[in-house]
PDB file of C-alpha atoms (C1' of nucleotides) in Angstrom:
ATOM      1  CA  MET A   1      -1.207 -11.124 -60.113  1.00 47.00           C
ATOM      2  CA  ASP A   2       1.405  -8.580 -59.823  1.00 44.00           C
ATOM      3  CA  ALA A   3       0.227  -4.769 -61.013  1.00 45.00           C
ATOM      4  CA  GLY A   4       4.042  -3.520 -60.932  1.00 46.00           C
ATOM      5  CA  PRO A   5       5.685  -1.455 -58.285  1.00 52.00           C
ATOM      6  CA  PHE A   6       2.884   1.084 -58.783  1.00 58.00           C
ATOM      7  CA  PRO A   7      -0.250   1.897 -56.780  1.00 58.00           C
ATOM      8  CA  PHE A   8      -1.859   2.873 -59.913  1.00 69.00           C
ATOM      9  CA  ASP A   9      -2.025   0.230 -62.902  1.00 80.00           C
ATOM     10  CA  VAL A  10      -0.037   2.437 -65.247  1.00 86.00           C
ATOM     11  CA  TYR A  11      -0.947   0.031 -68.451  1.00 84.00           C
ATOM     12  CA  GLU A  12      -4.374   0.896 -67.812  1.00 78.00           C
ATOM     13  CA  ASP A  13      -6.340   3.350 -69.842  1.00 72.00           C
ATOM     14  CA  GLN A  14      -7.554   6.351 -68.620  1.00 73.00           C
ATOM     15  CA  CYS A  15      -4.845   5.867 -65.540  1.00 83.00           C
ATOM     16  CA  PRO A  16      -4.000   9.120 -64.330  1.00 78.00           C
ATOM     17  CA  THR A  17      -0.237   8.610 -64.466  1.00 82.00           C
ATOM     18  CA  ARG A  18      -0.694   7.852 -68.121  1.00 87.00           C
ATOM     19  CA  MET A  19      -1.818  10.823 -68.692  1.00 86.00           C
ATOM     20  CA  VAL A  20       0.910  12.938 -67.309  1.00 87.00           C
ATOM     21  CA  LEU A  21       3.393  10.781 -68.419  1.00 87.00           C
ATOM     22  CA  ASP A  22       1.600  11.228 -71.797  1.00 86.00           C
ATOM     23  CA  ARG A  23       2.377  14.782 -71.757  1.00 87.00           C
ATOM     24  CA  LEU A  24       6.118  14.355 -70.439  1.00 89.00           C
ATOM     25  CA  ALA A  25       6.527  12.137 -73.397  1.00 89.00           C
ATOM     26  CA  ASP A  26       6.847  15.024 -75.526  1.00 91.00           C
ATOM     27  CA  LYS A  27      10.216  15.654 -77.142  1.00 91.00           C
ATOM     28  CA  TRP A  28       9.562  19.652 -77.142  1.00 95.00           C
ATOM     29  CA  ALA A  29       8.283  19.458 -73.574  1.00 95.00           C
ATOM     30  CA  LEU A  30      11.182  17.859 -72.745  1.00 94.00           C
ATOM     31  CA  LEU A  31      13.655  20.009 -74.188  1.00 94.00           C
ATOM     32  CA  LEU A  32      12.077  23.280 -73.362  1.00 96.00           C
ATOM     33  CA  MET A  33      11.891  22.425 -69.388  1.00 96.00           C
ATOM     34  CA  LEU A  34      15.495  21.124 -69.708  1.00 94.00           C
ATOM     35  CA  ARG A  35      16.181  24.742 -71.323  1.00 95.00           C
ATOM     36  CA  LEU A  36      14.617  26.644 -68.746  1.00 97.00           C
ATOM     37  CA  ALA A  37      15.702  24.664 -65.597  1.00 96.00           C
ATOM     38  CA  ASP A  38      19.166  27.013 -65.694  1.00 94.00           C
ATOM     39  CA  GLY A  39      16.628  29.842 -65.467  1.00 96.00           C
ATOM     40  CA  PRO A  40      13.692  31.714 -66.624  1.00 98.00           C
ATOM     41  CA  LEU A  41      13.788  32.653 -70.648  1.00 98.00           C
ATOM     42  CA  ARG A  42      11.766  35.174 -72.730  1.00 98.00           C
ATOM     43  CA  PHE A  43       9.706  33.824 -75.726  1.00 98.00           C
ATOM     44  CA  ASN A  44      11.734  34.372 -78.685  1.00 97.00           C
ATOM     45  CA  GLN A  45      15.056  33.461 -76.553  1.00 97.00           C
ATOM     46  CA  LEU A  46      13.519  30.048 -75.989  1.00 97.00           C
ATOM     47  CA  ARG A  47      12.802  29.818 -79.865  1.00 96.00           C
ATOM     48  CA  ARG A  48      16.413  30.581 -80.543  1.00 95.00           C
ATOM     49  CA  ASP A  49      18.095  28.274 -78.083  1.00 95.00           C
ATOM     50  CA  VAL A  50      16.100  25.429 -78.567  1.00 95.00           C
ATOM     51  CA  LYS A  51      16.816  24.918 -82.429  1.00 93.00           C
ATOM     52  CA  GLY A  52      14.415  23.458 -84.985  1.00 93.00           C
ATOM     53  CA  ILE A  53      10.981  24.279 -82.768  1.00 96.00           C
ATOM     54  CA  SER A  54       8.586  26.507 -84.897  1.00 96.00           C
ATOM     55  CA  GLN A  55       7.175  29.203 -83.229  1.00 97.00           C
ATOM     56  CA  LYS A  56       3.421  27.906 -83.429  1.00 97.00           C
ATOM     57  CA  VAL A  57       4.841  24.535 -81.542  1.00 97.00           C
ATOM     58  CA  LEU A  58       6.519  26.516 -78.962  1.00 98.00           C
ATOM     59  CA  SER A  59       3.302  28.642 -78.049  1.00 98.00           C
ATOM     60  CA  GLN A  60       1.467  25.453 -78.046  1.00 97.00           C
ATOM     61  CA  THR A  61       3.875  23.539 -75.930  1.00 97.00           C
ATOM     62  CA  LEU A  62       4.585  26.452 -73.597  1.00 98.00           C
ATOM     63  CA  LYS A  63       0.854  26.574 -72.966  1.00 97.00           C
ATOM     64  CA  LYS A  64       0.389  23.202 -72.291  1.00 96.00           C
ATOM     65  CA  LEU A  65       3.103  23.056 -69.728  1.00 97.00           C
ATOM     66  CA  GLU A  66       1.623  26.634 -68.369  1.00 97.00           C
ATOM     67  CA  ARG A  67      -1.492  24.446 -68.074  1.00 96.00           C
ATOM     68  CA  ASP A  68      -0.299  21.699 -66.433  1.00 96.00           C
ATOM     69  CA  GLY A  69       1.438  23.887 -63.476  1.00 97.00           C
ATOM     70  CA  LEU A  70       4.973  23.046 -65.171  1.00 97.00           C
ATOM     71  CA  VAL A  71       5.631  26.556 -66.446  1.00 98.00           C
ATOM     72  CA  THR A  72       4.458  30.348 -65.214  1.00 98.00           C
ATOM     73  CA  ARG A  73       4.157  32.950 -67.838  1.00 98.00           C
ATOM     74  CA  THR A  74       5.010  36.603 -66.570  1.00 98.00           C
ATOM     75  CA  VAL A  75       4.185  39.732 -68.634  1.00 97.00           C
ATOM     76  CA  TYR A  76       6.474  42.855 -67.973  1.00 97.00           C
ATOM     77  CA  PRO A  77       4.533  46.095 -69.329  1.00 95.00           C
ATOM     78  CA  THR A  78       7.532  47.096 -71.421  1.00 94.00           C
ATOM     79  CA  VAL A  79       7.510  48.617 -74.611  1.00 92.00           C
ATOM     80  CA  PRO A  80       7.598  46.276 -76.242  1.00 93.00           C
ATOM     81  CA  VAL A  81       6.070  43.805 -74.122  1.00 96.00           C
ATOM     82  CA  THR A  82       7.980  41.484 -72.792  1.00 97.00           C
ATOM     83  CA  VAL A  83       7.228  37.853 -71.622  1.00 98.00           C
ATOM     84  CA  GLU A  84       9.231  35.395 -69.141  1.00 98.00           C
ATOM     85  CA  TYR A  85       8.820  31.702 -68.898  1.00 98.00           C
ATOM     86  CA  ALA A  86       9.814  30.075 -65.917  1.00 98.00           C
ATOM     87  CA  LEU A  87       9.593  26.473 -64.325  1.00 98.00           C
ATOM     88  CA  THR A  88       7.239  26.133 -61.226  1.00 98.00           C
ATOM     89  CA  PRO A  89       8.656  24.488 -57.937  1.00 98.00           C
ATOM     90  CA  LEU A  90       6.254  21.350 -59.220  1.00 98.00           C
ATOM     91  CA  ALA A  91       8.955  21.584 -62.267  1.00 97.00           C
ATOM     92  CA  GLN A  92      11.923  21.711 -60.350  1.00 97.00           C
ATOM     93  CA  THR A  93      11.063  18.326 -58.870  1.00 97.00           C
ATOM     94  CA  LEU A  94      10.622  17.004 -62.276  1.00 96.00           C
ATOM     95  CA  ARG A  95      14.325  18.014 -63.400  1.00 95.00           C
ATOM     96  CA  GLU A  96      16.333  15.214 -61.635  1.00 95.00           C
ATOM     97  CA  PRO A  97      14.147  12.593 -63.656  1.00 94.00           C
ATOM     98  CA  VAL A  98      14.421  14.104 -66.519  1.00 93.00           C
ATOM     99  CA  GLU A  99      18.020  15.274 -66.148  1.00 92.00           C
ATOM    100  CA  ALA A 100      18.630  11.285 -65.415  1.00 94.00           C
ATOM    101  CA  LEU A 101      16.936  10.186 -68.737  1.00 91.00           C
ATOM    102  CA  THR A 102      19.248  12.910 -70.865  1.00 91.00           C
ATOM    103  CA  ARG A 103      22.163  11.429 -69.000  1.00 92.00           C
ATOM    104  CA  TRP A 104      21.133   8.013 -70.024  1.00 94.00           C
ATOM    105  CA  ALA A 105      20.704   8.709 -73.798  1.00 92.00           C
ATOM    106  CA  GLU A 106      24.005  10.884 -73.482  1.00 90.00           C
ATOM    107  CA  SER A 107      25.681   8.034 -72.487  1.00 94.00           C
ATOM    108  CA  HIS A 108      24.036   5.377 -74.215  1.00 95.00           C
ATOM    109  CA  MET A 109      23.610   6.949 -77.446  1.00 93.00           C
ATOM    110  CA  ASP A 110      26.709   5.171 -79.286  1.00 93.00           C
ATOM    111  CA  ALA A 111      25.227   1.936 -78.303  1.00 96.00           C
ATOM    112  CA  VAL A 112      21.928   2.708 -79.268  1.00 95.00           C
ATOM    113  CA  GLN A 113      23.343   4.065 -82.740  1.00 93.00           C
ATOM    114  CA  ALA A 114      25.471   0.533 -83.294  1.00 96.00           C
ATOM    115  CA  ALA A 115      22.388  -1.357 -83.025  1.00 96.00           C
ATOM    116  CA  GLN A 116      20.639   0.584 -85.389  1.00 94.00           C
ATOM    117  CA  GLN A 117      23.459   0.213 -87.895  1.00 94.00           C
ATOM    118  CA  ALA A 118      23.663  -3.756 -86.986  1.00 95.00           C
ATOM    119  CA  TYR A 119      19.661  -3.608 -87.630  1.00 94.00           C
ATOM    120  CA  ASP A 120      19.800  -1.835 -90.835  1.00 92.00           C
ATOM    121  CA  ALA A 121      22.756  -3.868 -92.243  1.00 90.00           C
ATOM    122  CA  GLY A 122      21.173  -6.950 -91.235  1.00 82.00           C
ATOM    123  CA  ALA A 123      17.719  -5.714 -92.858  1.00 75.00           C
ATOM    124  CA  ALA A 124      19.667  -4.807 -96.278  1.00 71.00           C
ATOM    125  CA  ALA A 125      21.059  -8.104 -96.631  1.00 68.00           C
ATOM    126  CA  ARG A 126      18.133  -9.457 -97.167  1.00 59.00           C
TER     127      ARG A 126
ATOM    128  CA  MET B   1      29.102  30.331 -73.506  1.00 46.00           C
ATOM    129  CA  ASP B   2      27.541  27.678 -71.028  1.00 45.00           C
ATOM    130  CA  ALA B   3      26.174  24.676 -73.252  1.00 45.00           C
ATOM    131  CA  GLY B   4      24.429  22.908 -70.183  1.00 46.00           C
ATOM    132  CA  PRO B   5      25.850  19.947 -68.014  1.00 51.00           C
ATOM    133  CA  PHE B   6      26.328  17.825 -71.248  1.00 57.00           C
ATOM    134  CA  PRO B   7      29.248  17.599 -73.524  1.00 57.00           C
ATOM    135  CA  PHE B   8      26.499  17.990 -76.496  1.00 70.00           C
ATOM    136  CA  ASP B   9      24.482  20.539 -76.789  1.00 79.00           C
ATOM    137  CA  VAL B  10      21.054  18.637 -76.406  1.00 85.00           C
ATOM    138  CA  TYR B  11      19.252  21.969 -77.792  1.00 84.00           C
ATOM    139  CA  GLU B  12      20.944  21.520 -81.022  1.00 77.00           C
ATOM    140  CA  ASP B  13      19.012  20.074 -84.224  1.00 71.00           C
ATOM    141  CA  GLN B  14      20.790  16.910 -85.164  1.00 73.00           C
ATOM    142  CA  CYS B  15      22.186  16.272 -82.193  1.00 83.00           C
ATOM    143  CA  PRO B  16      22.452  12.470 -81.403  1.00 77.00           C
ATOM    144  CA  THR B  17      21.402  12.600 -77.900  1.00 81.00           C
ATOM    145  CA  ARG B  18      18.217  14.264 -79.279  1.00 87.00           C
ATOM    146  CA  MET B  19      17.793  11.414 -81.554  1.00 85.00           C
ATOM    147  CA  VAL B  20      17.835   9.097 -78.719  1.00 86.00           C
ATOM    148  CA  LEU B  21      15.385  11.560 -76.400  1.00 87.00           C
ATOM    149  CA  ASP B  22      13.196  11.880 -79.294  1.00 85.00           C
ATOM    150  CA  ARG B  23      12.676   7.708 -79.361  1.00 87.00           C
ATOM    151  CA  LEU B  24      12.308   7.786 -75.258  1.00 88.00           C
ATOM    152  CA  ALA B  25       9.832  10.552 -75.788  1.00 89.00           C
ATOM    153  CA  ASP B  26       6.922   8.306 -77.211  1.00 91.00           C
ATOM    154  CA  LYS B  27       4.022   7.323 -74.933  1.00 91.00           C
ATOM    155  CA  TRP B  28       4.143   3.765 -76.016  1.00 95.00           C
ATOM    156  CA  ALA B  29       7.518   2.802 -75.909  1.00 95.00           C
ATOM    157  CA  LEU B  30       7.652   3.791 -72.312  1.00 94.00           C
ATOM    158  CA  LEU B  31       4.937   2.034 -71.630  1.00 94.00           C
ATOM    159  CA  LEU B  32       5.993  -1.122 -73.448  1.00 96.00           C
ATOM    160  CA  MET B  33       9.492  -1.096 -71.869  1.00 96.00           C
ATOM    161  CA  LEU B  34       7.754  -0.837 -68.404  1.00 94.00           C
ATOM    162  CA  ARG B  35       5.363  -3.623 -68.756  1.00 95.00           C
ATOM    163  CA  LEU B  36       8.924  -5.876 -69.982  1.00 97.00           C
ATOM    164  CA  ALA B  37      10.886  -5.075 -67.177  1.00 96.00           C
ATOM    165  CA  ASP B  38       9.187  -7.989 -65.500  1.00 94.00           C
ATOM    166  CA  GLY B  39      10.218 -10.485 -67.789  1.00 96.00           C
ATOM    167  CA  PRO B  40      10.009 -11.346 -71.642  1.00 98.00           C
ATOM    168  CA  LEU B  41       5.900 -11.286 -73.123  1.00 98.00           C
ATOM    169  CA  ARG B  42       4.210 -12.572 -76.612  1.00 98.00           C
ATOM    170  CA  PHE B  43       2.918  -9.933 -78.801  1.00 98.00           C
ATOM    171  CA  ASN B  44      -0.663 -10.807 -77.946  1.00 97.00           C
ATOM    172  CA  GLN B  45      -0.142 -10.650 -74.356  1.00 97.00           C
ATOM    173  CA  LEU B  46       1.688  -7.013 -74.789  1.00 97.00           C
ATOM    174  CA  ARG B  47      -1.426  -5.892 -76.852  1.00 96.00           C
ATOM    175  CA  ARG B  48      -3.737  -7.230 -74.034  1.00 95.00           C
ATOM    176  CA  ASP B  49      -1.652  -5.858 -71.018  1.00 95.00           C
ATOM    177  CA  VAL B  50      -1.091  -2.492 -72.523  1.00 95.00           C
ATOM    178  CA  LYS B  51      -4.425  -1.487 -72.800  1.00 93.00           C
ATOM    179  CA  GLY B  52      -5.520   0.746 -75.606  1.00 93.00           C
ATOM    180  CA  ILE B  53      -2.470  -0.049 -78.049  1.00 96.00           C
ATOM    181  CA  SER B  54      -3.344  -1.064 -81.647  1.00 96.00           C
ATOM    182  CA  GLN B  55      -1.860  -4.070 -83.358  1.00 97.00           C
ATOM    183  CA  LYS B  56      -0.407  -1.599 -85.594  1.00 97.00           C
ATOM    184  CA  VAL B  57       1.268   0.527 -83.113  1.00 97.00           C
ATOM    185  CA  LEU B  58       2.239  -2.251 -81.007  1.00 98.00           C
ATOM    186  CA  SER B  59       3.991  -3.407 -84.264  1.00 98.00           C
ATOM    187  CA  GLN B  60       5.609  -0.513 -85.162  1.00 97.00           C
ATOM    188  CA  THR B  61       7.326   0.561 -81.722  1.00 97.00           C
ATOM    189  CA  LEU B  62       8.445  -3.015 -81.182  1.00 98.00           C
ATOM    190  CA  LYS B  63      10.183  -2.819 -84.244  1.00 97.00           C
ATOM    191  CA  LYS B  64      11.497   1.016 -83.439  1.00 96.00           C
ATOM    192  CA  LEU B  65      12.774  -0.934 -80.363  1.00 97.00           C
ATOM    193  CA  GLU B  66      14.239  -3.750 -81.487  1.00 97.00           C
ATOM    194  CA  ARG B  67      16.038  -1.609 -83.832  1.00 96.00           C
ATOM    195  CA  ASP B  68      17.349   0.766 -81.471  1.00 96.00           C
ATOM    196  CA  GLY B  69      18.578  -2.153 -79.490  1.00 97.00           C
ATOM    197  CA  LEU B  70      16.104  -2.065 -76.437  1.00 97.00           C
ATOM    198  CA  VAL B  71      14.304  -5.221 -76.997  1.00 98.00           C
ATOM    199  CA  THR B  72      14.716  -8.772 -78.580  1.00 98.00           C
ATOM    200  CA  ARG B  73      12.471 -10.601 -80.814  1.00 98.00           C
ATOM    201  CA  THR B  74      12.418 -14.454 -80.579  1.00 98.00           C
ATOM    202  CA  VAL B  75      10.509 -16.492 -82.827  1.00 97.00           C
ATOM    203  CA  TYR B  76       9.876 -20.233 -81.504  1.00 97.00           C
ATOM    204  CA  PRO B  77       8.690 -22.615 -84.500  1.00 95.00           C
ATOM    205  CA  THR B  78       5.358 -24.089 -82.894  1.00 94.00           C
ATOM    206  CA  VAL B  79       2.530 -24.510 -84.338  1.00 93.00           C
ATOM    207  CA  PRO B  80       1.131 -21.823 -84.336  1.00 94.00           C
ATOM    208  CA  VAL B  81       4.003 -19.533 -84.014  1.00 96.00           C
ATOM    209  CA  THR B  82       5.320 -18.026 -80.742  1.00 97.00           C
ATOM    210  CA  VAL B  83       7.053 -14.930 -80.490  1.00 98.00           C
ATOM    211  CA  GLU B  84       8.667 -13.402 -77.334  1.00 98.00           C
ATOM    212  CA  TYR B  85       9.547 -10.062 -76.706  1.00 98.00           C
ATOM    213  CA  ALA B  86      12.289  -9.445 -73.953  1.00 98.00           C
ATOM    214  CA  LEU B  87      14.306  -6.305 -72.797  1.00 98.00           C
ATOM    215  CA  THR B  88      17.794  -5.962 -73.759  1.00 98.00           C
ATOM    216  CA  PRO B  89      20.695  -5.671 -70.982  1.00 98.00           C
ATOM    217  CA  LEU B  90      20.862  -1.897 -72.667  1.00 98.00           C
ATOM    218  CA  ALA B  91      17.396  -1.325 -71.700  1.00 97.00           C
ATOM    219  CA  GLN B  92      17.790  -2.764 -68.091  1.00 97.00           C
ATOM    220  CA  THR B  93      19.943   0.295 -67.523  1.00 97.00           C
ATOM    221  CA  LEU B  94      17.223   2.524 -68.857  1.00 96.00           C
ATOM    222  CA  ARG B  95      14.746   0.947 -66.351  1.00 95.00           C
ATOM    223  CA  GLU B  96      15.456   3.045 -63.300  1.00 95.00           C
ATOM    224  CA  PRO B  97      15.336   6.508 -65.130  1.00 94.00           C
ATOM    225  CA  VAL B  98      12.199   5.394 -66.304  1.00 93.00           C
ATOM    226  CA  GLU B  99      10.664   4.192 -63.505  1.00 93.00           C
ATOM    227  CA  ALA B 100      11.936   7.513 -61.638  1.00 94.00           C
ATOM    228  CA  LEU B 101       9.724   9.313 -64.390  1.00 92.00           C
ATOM    229  CA  THR B 102       6.703   7.308 -63.375  1.00 91.00           C
ATOM    230  CA  ARG B 103       7.187   7.705 -60.095  1.00 93.00           C
ATOM    231  CA  TRP B 104       7.149  11.528 -60.510  1.00 94.00           C
ATOM    232  CA  ALA B 105       4.054  11.213 -62.246  1.00 93.00           C
ATOM    233  CA  GLU B 106       2.258   8.828 -59.490  1.00 90.00           C
ATOM    234  CA  SER B 107       3.262  11.433 -56.922  1.00 94.00           C
ATOM    235  CA  HIS B 108       2.513  14.591 -58.618  1.00 95.00           C
ATOM    236  CA  MET B 109      -0.215  13.724 -60.900  1.00 93.00           C
ATOM    237  CA  ASP B 110      -2.732  15.306 -58.514  1.00 93.00           C
ATOM    238  CA  ALA B 111      -0.943  18.426 -58.544  1.00 96.00           C
ATOM    239  CA  VAL B 112      -0.988  18.522 -62.473  1.00 95.00           C
ATOM    240  CA  GLN B 113      -4.545  17.881 -62.411  1.00 93.00           C
ATOM    241  CA  ALA B 114      -5.380  20.381 -59.663  1.00 96.00           C
ATOM    242  CA  ALA B 115      -3.379  22.885 -61.732  1.00 96.00           C
ATOM    243  CA  GLN B 116      -5.327  22.015 -64.904  1.00 94.00           C
ATOM    244  CA  GLN B 117      -8.571  22.828 -63.390  1.00 94.00           C
ATOM    245  CA  ALA B 118      -7.269  26.235 -61.979  1.00 95.00           C
ATOM    246  CA  TYR B 119      -6.116  26.824 -65.766  1.00 94.00           C
ATOM    247  CA  ASP B 120      -9.322  25.805 -67.387  1.00 92.00           C
ATOM    248  CA  ALA B 121     -11.514  27.771 -64.542  1.00 91.00           C
ATOM    249  CA  GLY B 122      -9.522  31.164 -64.974  1.00 83.00           C
ATOM    250  CA  ALA B 123      -9.672  30.451 -68.759  1.00 76.00           C
ATOM    251  CA  ALA B 124     -13.728  30.029 -68.758  1.00 72.00           C
ATOM    252  CA  ALA B 125     -14.064  33.043 -66.435  1.00 70.00           C
ATOM    253  CA  ARG B 126     -13.074  34.979 -69.445  1.00 61.00           C
TER     254      ARG B 126
ATOM    255  C1'  DC C   1      -0.844 -16.592 -82.968  1.00 73.66           C
ATOM    256  C1'  DG C   2       1.566 -12.996 -84.993  1.00 73.66           C
ATOM    257  C1'  DG C   3       1.827 -10.355 -88.055  1.00 73.66           C
ATOM    258  C1'  DC C   4       1.542  -7.289 -92.542  1.00 73.66           C
ATOM    259  C1'  DA C   5      -1.481  -4.173 -96.519  1.00 73.66           C
ATOM    260  C1'  DT C   6      -4.694  -0.985 -97.648  1.00 73.66           C
ATOM    261  C1'  DC C   7      -7.794   2.395 -96.938  1.00 73.66           C
ATOM    262  C1'  DC C   8      -9.353   6.281 -94.682  1.00 73.66           C
ATOM    263  C1'  DA C   9     -10.165   9.831 -91.129  1.00 73.66           C
ATOM    264  C1'  DT C  10      -7.620  13.272 -88.325  1.00 73.66           C
ATOM    265  C1'  DA C  11      -4.305  15.206 -85.659  1.00 73.66           C
ATOM    266  C1'  DC C  12       0.140  17.340 -86.415  1.00 73.66           C
ATOM    267  C1'  DC C  13       3.064  20.783 -88.022  1.00 73.66           C
ATOM    268  C1'  DG C  14       5.375  24.382 -91.030  1.00 73.66           C
ATOM    269  C1'  DA C  15       4.549  28.526 -93.645  1.00 73.66           C
ATOM    270  C1'  DT C  16       2.793  33.038 -94.198  1.00 73.66           C
ATOM    271  C1'  DA C  17       0.192  36.818 -93.028  1.00 73.66           C
ATOM    272  C1'  DC C  18      -1.545  39.570 -89.644  1.00 73.66           C
ATOM    273  C1'  DT C  19      -2.215  42.292 -84.892  1.00 73.66           C
ATOM    274  C1'  DG C  20      -1.547  44.537 -80.070  1.00 73.66           C
TER     275       DG C  20
ATOM    276  C1'  DC D   1       8.240  41.442 -79.154  1.00 73.66           C
ATOM    277  C1'  DA D   2       4.787  38.025 -78.640  1.00 73.66           C
ATOM    278  C1'  DG D   3       1.856  36.147 -80.356  1.00 73.66           C
ATOM    279  C1'  DT D   4      -3.019  34.143 -82.965  1.00 73.66           C
ATOM    280  C1'  DA D   5      -5.096  32.851 -87.672  1.00 73.66           C
ATOM    281  C1'  DT D   6      -5.177  30.091 -91.493  1.00 73.66           C
ATOM    282  C1'  DC D   7      -3.993  26.896 -95.082  1.00 73.66           C
ATOM    283  C1'  DG D   8      -2.128  23.233 -96.837  1.00 73.66           C
ATOM    284  C1'  DG D   9       1.297  18.729 -96.994  1.00 73.66           C
ATOM    285  C1'  DT D  10       2.622  15.304 -94.148  1.00 73.66           C
ATOM    286  C1'  DA D  11       2.587  11.979 -90.872  1.00 73.66           C
ATOM    287  C1'  DT D  12      -0.284   9.395 -87.849  1.00 73.66           C
ATOM    288  C1'  DG D  13      -3.327   6.198 -85.945  1.00 73.66           C
ATOM    289  C1'  DG D  14      -7.665   3.086 -86.358  1.00 73.66           C
ATOM    290  C1'  DA D  15     -10.452  -0.346 -88.910  1.00 73.66           C
ATOM    291  C1'  DT D  16     -10.581  -4.184 -91.844  1.00 73.66           C
ATOM    292  C1'  DG D  17      -9.292  -8.156 -94.533  1.00 73.66           C
ATOM    293  C1'  DC D  18      -5.489 -11.287 -95.689  1.00 73.66           C
ATOM    294  C1'  DC D  19      -1.770 -14.949 -94.760  1.00 73.66           C
ATOM    295  C1'  DG D  20       2.042 -18.283 -93.208  1.00 73.66           C
TER     296       DG D  20
END
DNA sequence: CGGCATCCATACCGATACTG
DNA sequence: CAGTATCGGTATGGATGCCG
C-alpha cells in the first residue's frame, strides 16, 4: 500500500509531523508569522497590526511559537520595558510555504466564495 | 504605508483572504485533502485512514470542504448506499502549497521538537 | 453504509482587573 | 509597555443512539 510521498504516515495518530502540522494549522500563528516576516515587532504593535486578535490570545500564541523555536522574545531594559518579537532562522524557512498558501487564498478566494454562494443557494432551495 | 506583498491586507479583519485562510488553518481539513489527493474515497474509508478523526468531525469537515468547492460528494444508489468524496479541480491547485507545508513539517519537526525540549528544560529550571 | 440528533465535558476565547 | 489572573459565555468535540 502506498502511504503517500512522505517517509512518515501523516495520517497516523501521534505522527510527529502531524503534531507540527497541528501547530501550523492555527489562524493566528500563521498571521503572526506573516506579519513578523517583514521584521521584528513589539507586542502592542503586533496587537494593533493583526486586527481582531485579543491580548490574551496574542500572548498565548507568541509563547507557543517561542516554544516551537519559531519566534524569539527579546527584552530591552528600557522604562517602560520594551519587548521585541522576531522570527528565527527556522521560521524563515517556513516563510515560503506559508506565503504560497496565502497566495493561493488570494487568487482563489473568489472561486471559494462563489462555491459557497452556490452551495447556500442550493441548500436554501430545499 | 506598506500593506505587504498582497493586494488585500491579510491582517485586516473581514479580509476575504483571511476567511479562506481560516478554513485552511484546520488540521482535519488539511489531512483530509492530503488523503483525497491520491483519489476519491468513501466515508468510512476516510474515517479509517485518517486516524483519530471522529465521525462527527469528519462529517462536519467534509461538509465545509464541499461548501468551499474543494470536495465533491457523490452518492451511488447501491444497497446500502455508497458515498464517494473527491477533490475538485480547485482543490487540485491547492495540493502543491499544502504538500509544501507538510514537507516542511517533515523535514523540520526534529528542530521543532528540540526547541520545545530546550524551552521546557529552561522553564523547569526556574 | 453513511450519516444526523442529542447529551455532556472541556477547551477556548473575550472582557475585565491588576502588576512590574 | 507588556504582560498575568480570573471569570463566564460559547464553541468544539467525543459518546451514544437512531434512521434511511
